[in-house]
Amino acid sequence: SLLDDKTLAAVMGHELGHYLAHGVHHPHAAAAHTARRLLLNESTHDDGVLDQARRLSMAMELTADRFGLLACRDLDAALRLEMVVVTGLPASELTWDTQAYLEQSRSLIDSMLSDGETALGYSHPEHSLRAYALWLFSESDLYRQLTDDGPGTRPIAEVDEQLMRVLGHSEVEFGNATVFEEPQIEVQ
């Protein structure tokens, strides 16, 4: 009841994205599952392993957010979803100044990067990073190729490199997008 149709599409796309990008048939599914388990049982592992698991988990969330944006094809809707999640308020209570929200998020991430800081999220990235990552992806050549929307001015490799800087780990991989001719049987 807190969402409109486009923000609901973004949520559904996000969750479906987890399945498509990290589901049981994905070659890295075991690693993703292990990372999540490490985060749940943090006291039994050293800090380096936990740090890698944390960053992988955040990268997985950013990947799923990309699917959400692909599902709704509307950056403002994806940003509205972040605003609802952060505030917990119904859509009717928010002013929806998504441009101001995006500018604040971009400013925070740019400041963080200039100070040499990295993402603070644990299993999920902080909301400003999610908004920043959605904006970067909406400007990518891949988003343009898949949707015919967005400027397509940023190569996806550049977007991923920037997000890896924010996550603070060059070994985190976002993977390559696969475009299927027909929906996979799991989607049907």
CSV table of C-alpha atoms in Angstrom, one decimal:
chain,number,residue,atom,x,y,z
A,1,SER,CA,0.0,0.0,0.0
A,2,LEU,CA,3.0,2.3,0.3
A,3,LEU,CA,3.9,2.0,-3.4
A,4,ASP,CA,2.6,3.1,-6.8
A,5,ASP,CA,2.6,0.8,-9.9
A,6,LYS,CA,6.1,1.8,-11.0
A,7,THR,CA,7.7,1.5,-7.6
A,8,LEU,CA,6.0,-1.9,-7.2
A,9,ALA,CA,7.5,-2.9,-10.5
A,10,ALA,CA,10.9,-1.8,-9.2
A,11,VAL,CA,10.5,-4.0,-6.1
A,12,MET,CA,9.4,-7.0,-8.2
A,13,GLY,CA,12.2,-6.5,-10.7
A,14,HIS,CA,14.7,-6.3,-7.8
A,15,GLU,CA,13.5,-9.6,-6.3
A,16,LEU,CA,13.4,-11.3,-9.6
A,17,GLY,CA,16.8,-9.9,-10.3
A,18,HIS,CA,18.1,-11.7,-7.2
A,19,TYR,CA,16.9,-14.9,-8.6
A,20,LEU,CA,18.1,-14.4,-12.2
A,21,ALA,CA,21.5,-13.0,-11.1
A,22,HIS,CA,22.1,-15.1,-8.0
A,23,GLY,CA,19.8,-18.0,-8.2
A,24,VAL,CA,20.6,-21.7,-8.1
A,25,HIS,CA,21.5,-21.9,-11.8
A,26,HIS,CA,23.9,-19.0,-11.7
A,27,PRO,CA,27.6,-20.1,-11.7
A,28,HIS,CA,28.4,-18.0,-8.7
A,29,ALA,CA,25.3,-19.0,-6.6
A,30,ALA,CA,27.4,-21.0,-4.2
A,31,ALA,CA,29.7,-18.1,-3.5
A,32,ALA,CA,26.8,-15.7,-3.0
A,33,HIS,CA,25.1,-18.1,-0.6
A,34,THR,CA,28.3,-18.6,1.3
A,35,ALA,CA,28.8,-14.8,1.6
A,36,ARG,CA,25.4,-14.4,3.1
A,37,ARG,CA,25.9,-17.2,5.6
A,38,LEU,CA,29.2,-15.7,6.6
A,39,LEU,CA,27.5,-12.4,7.4
A,40,LEU,CA,24.9,-14.2,9.5
A,41,ASN,CA,27.6,-16.0,11.5
A,42,GLU,CA,30.2,-13.2,11.7
A,43,SER,CA,31.7,-14.2,15.0
A,44,THR,CA,33.3,-17.4,13.5
A,45,HIS,CA,35.3,-15.7,10.8
A,46,ASP,CA,38.2,-13.3,10.5
A,47,ASP,CA,37.7,-9.7,9.5
A,48,GLY,CA,39.1,-10.0,6.0
A,49,VAL,CA,36.7,-12.8,5.1
A,50,LEU,CA,33.8,-10.9,6.6
A,51,ASP,CA,34.8,-7.7,4.8
A,52,GLN,CA,34.8,-9.5,1.4
A,53,ALA,CA,31.5,-11.1,2.2
A,54,ARG,CA,30.0,-7.8,3.1
A,55,ARG,CA,31.2,-6.1,-0.1
A,56,LEU,CA,30.0,-9.0,-2.2
A,57,SER,CA,26.5,-8.9,-0.5
A,58,MET,CA,26.3,-5.1,-1.2
A,59,ALA,CA,27.3,-5.7,-4.9
A,60,MET,CA,24.6,-8.3,-5.1
A,61,GLU,CA,22.0,-5.8,-3.9
A,62,LEU,CA,23.2,-3.2,-6.4
A,63,THR,CA,22.9,-5.8,-9.2
A,64,ALA,CA,19.3,-6.6,-8.1
A,65,ASP,CA,18.6,-2.8,-8.0
A,66,ARG,CA,19.6,-2.7,-11.7
A,67,PHE,CA,16.9,-5.3,-12.5
A,68,GLY,CA,14.4,-3.2,-10.6
A,69,LEU,CA,15.3,-0.2,-12.7
A,70,LEU,CA,15.0,-2.3,-15.9
A,71,ALA,CA,11.6,-3.5,-14.7
A,72,CYS,CA,10.2,0.0,-14.1
A,73,ARG,CA,12.3,1.9,-16.7
A,74,ASP,CA,12.0,5.0,-14.6
A,75,LEU,CA,14.8,6.4,-12.5
A,76,ASP,CA,12.4,8.6,-10.6
A,77,ALA,CA,10.3,5.6,-9.7
A,78,ALA,CA,13.4,3.7,-8.5
A,79,LEU,CA,14.4,6.7,-6.4
A,80,ARG,CA,10.9,7.0,-5.0
A,81,LEU,CA,11.2,3.4,-3.9
A,82,GLU,CA,14.4,4.2,-2.0
A,83,MET,CA,12.7,7.2,-0.4
A,84,VAL,CA,9.8,5.0,0.8
A,85,VAL,CA,12.2,2.3,2.1
A,86,VAL,CA,14.3,4.9,4.0
A,87,THR,CA,11.4,6.8,5.5
A,88,GLY,CA,8.8,4.1,5.9
A,89,LEU,CA,6.2,6.7,4.9
A,90,PRO,CA,3.4,6.0,2.4
A,91,ALA,CA,3.8,7.5,-1.0
A,92,SER,CA,1.1,10.0,-0.3
A,93,GLU,CA,3.1,11.5,2.5
A,94,LEU,CA,6.2,12.3,0.5
A,95,THR,CA,6.9,15.3,-1.7
A,96,TRP,CA,8.9,13.2,-4.3
A,97,ASP,CA,11.7,15.6,-4.9
A,98,THR,CA,13.7,12.9,-6.5
A,99,GLN,CA,16.2,15.3,-8.1
A,100,ALA,CA,17.1,16.8,-4.7
A,101,TYR,CA,17.3,13.3,-3.2
A,102,LEU,CA,19.6,12.2,-6.1
A,103,GLU,CA,21.8,15.4,-5.8
A,104,GLN,CA,22.2,14.8,-2.0
A,105,SER,CA,23.1,11.1,-2.7
A,106,ARG,CA,25.6,12.1,-5.4
A,107,SER,CA,27.1,14.7,-3.2
A,108,LEU,CA,27.5,12.3,-0.3
A,109,ILE,CA,29.2,9.6,-2.5
A,110,ASP,CA,31.5,12.1,-4.2
A,111,SER,CA,32.5,13.5,-0.8
A,112,MET,CA,33.1,10.0,0.5
A,113,LEU,CA,35.3,9.1,-2.5
A,114,SER,CA,37.3,12.4,-2.3
A,115,ASP,CA,38.0,11.6,1.4
A,116,GLY,CA,39.2,8.1,0.5
A,117,GLU,CA,36.3,6.4,2.3
A,118,THR,CA,34.3,3.4,1.2
A,119,ALA,CA,30.8,2.1,1.6
A,120,LEU,CA,29.6,1.5,5.1
A,121,GLY,CA,26.8,-1.0,4.4
A,122,TYR,CA,26.8,-4.4,5.9
A,123,SER,CA,24.7,-6.7,3.8
A,124,HIS,CA,22.8,-3.9,2.0
A,125,PRO,CA,24.4,-0.7,0.8
A,126,GLU,CA,23.3,2.6,2.4
A,127,HIS,CA,20.5,4.3,0.6
A,128,SER,CA,22.6,7.1,-0.9
A,129,LEU,CA,24.9,4.5,-2.6
A,130,ARG,CA,21.9,2.7,-4.0
A,131,ALA,CA,20.5,6.0,-5.5
A,132,TYR,CA,24.0,6.9,-6.8
A,133,ALA,CA,24.4,3.4,-8.4
A,134,LEU,CA,20.9,3.6,-10.0
A,135,TRP,CA,21.7,7.0,-11.5
A,136,LEU,CA,25.1,5.7,-12.9
A,137,PHE,CA,23.4,2.6,-14.4
A,138,SER,CA,20.6,4.7,-15.9
A,139,GLU,CA,23.3,6.6,-17.8
A,140,SER,CA,25.1,3.5,-19.0
A,141,ASP,CA,25.4,2.2,-22.6
A,142,LEU,CA,24.0,-1.1,-21.3
A,143,TYR,CA,20.8,0.5,-19.9
A,144,ARG,CA,20.4,2.3,-23.2
A,145,GLN,CA,20.9,-0.9,-25.2
A,146,LEU,CA,18.4,-2.8,-23.1
A,147,THR,CA,15.7,-0.2,-22.9
A,148,ASP,CA,16.3,2.5,-25.5
A,149,ASP,CA,16.1,4.9,-22.5
A,150,GLY,CA,18.8,7.0,-20.9
A,151,PRO,CA,21.7,8.8,-22.5
A,152,GLY,CA,24.0,5.8,-22.9
A,153,THR,CA,27.0,8.1,-22.2
A,154,ARG,CA,28.8,5.9,-19.7
A,155,PRO,CA,30.3,2.6,-20.6
A,156,ILE,CA,29.1,-0.1,-18.2
A,157,ALA,CA,32.7,-1.0,-17.4
A,158,GLU,CA,33.2,2.6,-16.2
A,159,VAL,CA,30.1,2.4,-14.1
A,160,ASP,CA,31.2,-0.9,-12.5
A,161,GLU,CA,34.7,0.5,-11.9
A,162,GLN,CA,33.3,3.5,-10.1
A,163,LEU,CA,31.0,1.3,-8.0
A,164,MET,CA,34.0,-1.0,-7.1
A,165,ARG,CA,35.8,2.1,-5.9
A,166,VAL,CA,32.9,3.0,-3.7
A,167,LEU,CA,32.7,-0.6,-2.4
A,168,GLY,CA,36.4,-0.4,-1.7
A,169,HIS,CA,37.4,-3.6,-3.3
A,170,SER,CA,38.7,-4.2,-6.8
A,171,GLU,CA,37.9,-7.9,-6.7
A,172,VAL,CA,34.1,-7.4,-6.4
A,173,GLU,CA,32.6,-8.2,-9.8
A,174,PHE,CA,29.2,-7.2,-11.1
A,175,GLY,CA,29.3,-9.7,-13.9
A,176,ASN,CA,28.2,-9.5,-17.5
A,177,ALA,CA,24.6,-9.0,-18.5
A,178,THR,CA,23.0,-11.8,-20.4
A,179,VAL,CA,20.1,-11.0,-22.8
A,180,PHE,CA,17.9,-14.0,-23.4
A,181,GLU,CA,15.8,-14.4,-26.6
A,182,GLU,CA,13.0,-16.1,-24.7
A,183,PRO,CA,12.3,-15.9,-21.0
A,184,GLN,CA,13.9,-18.7,-19.0
A,185,ILE,CA,11.5,-21.4,-17.8
A,186,GLU,CA,11.9,-20.2,-14.2
A,187,VAL,CA,10.5,-16.8,-15.2
A,188,GLN,CA,7.6,-18.3,-17.0
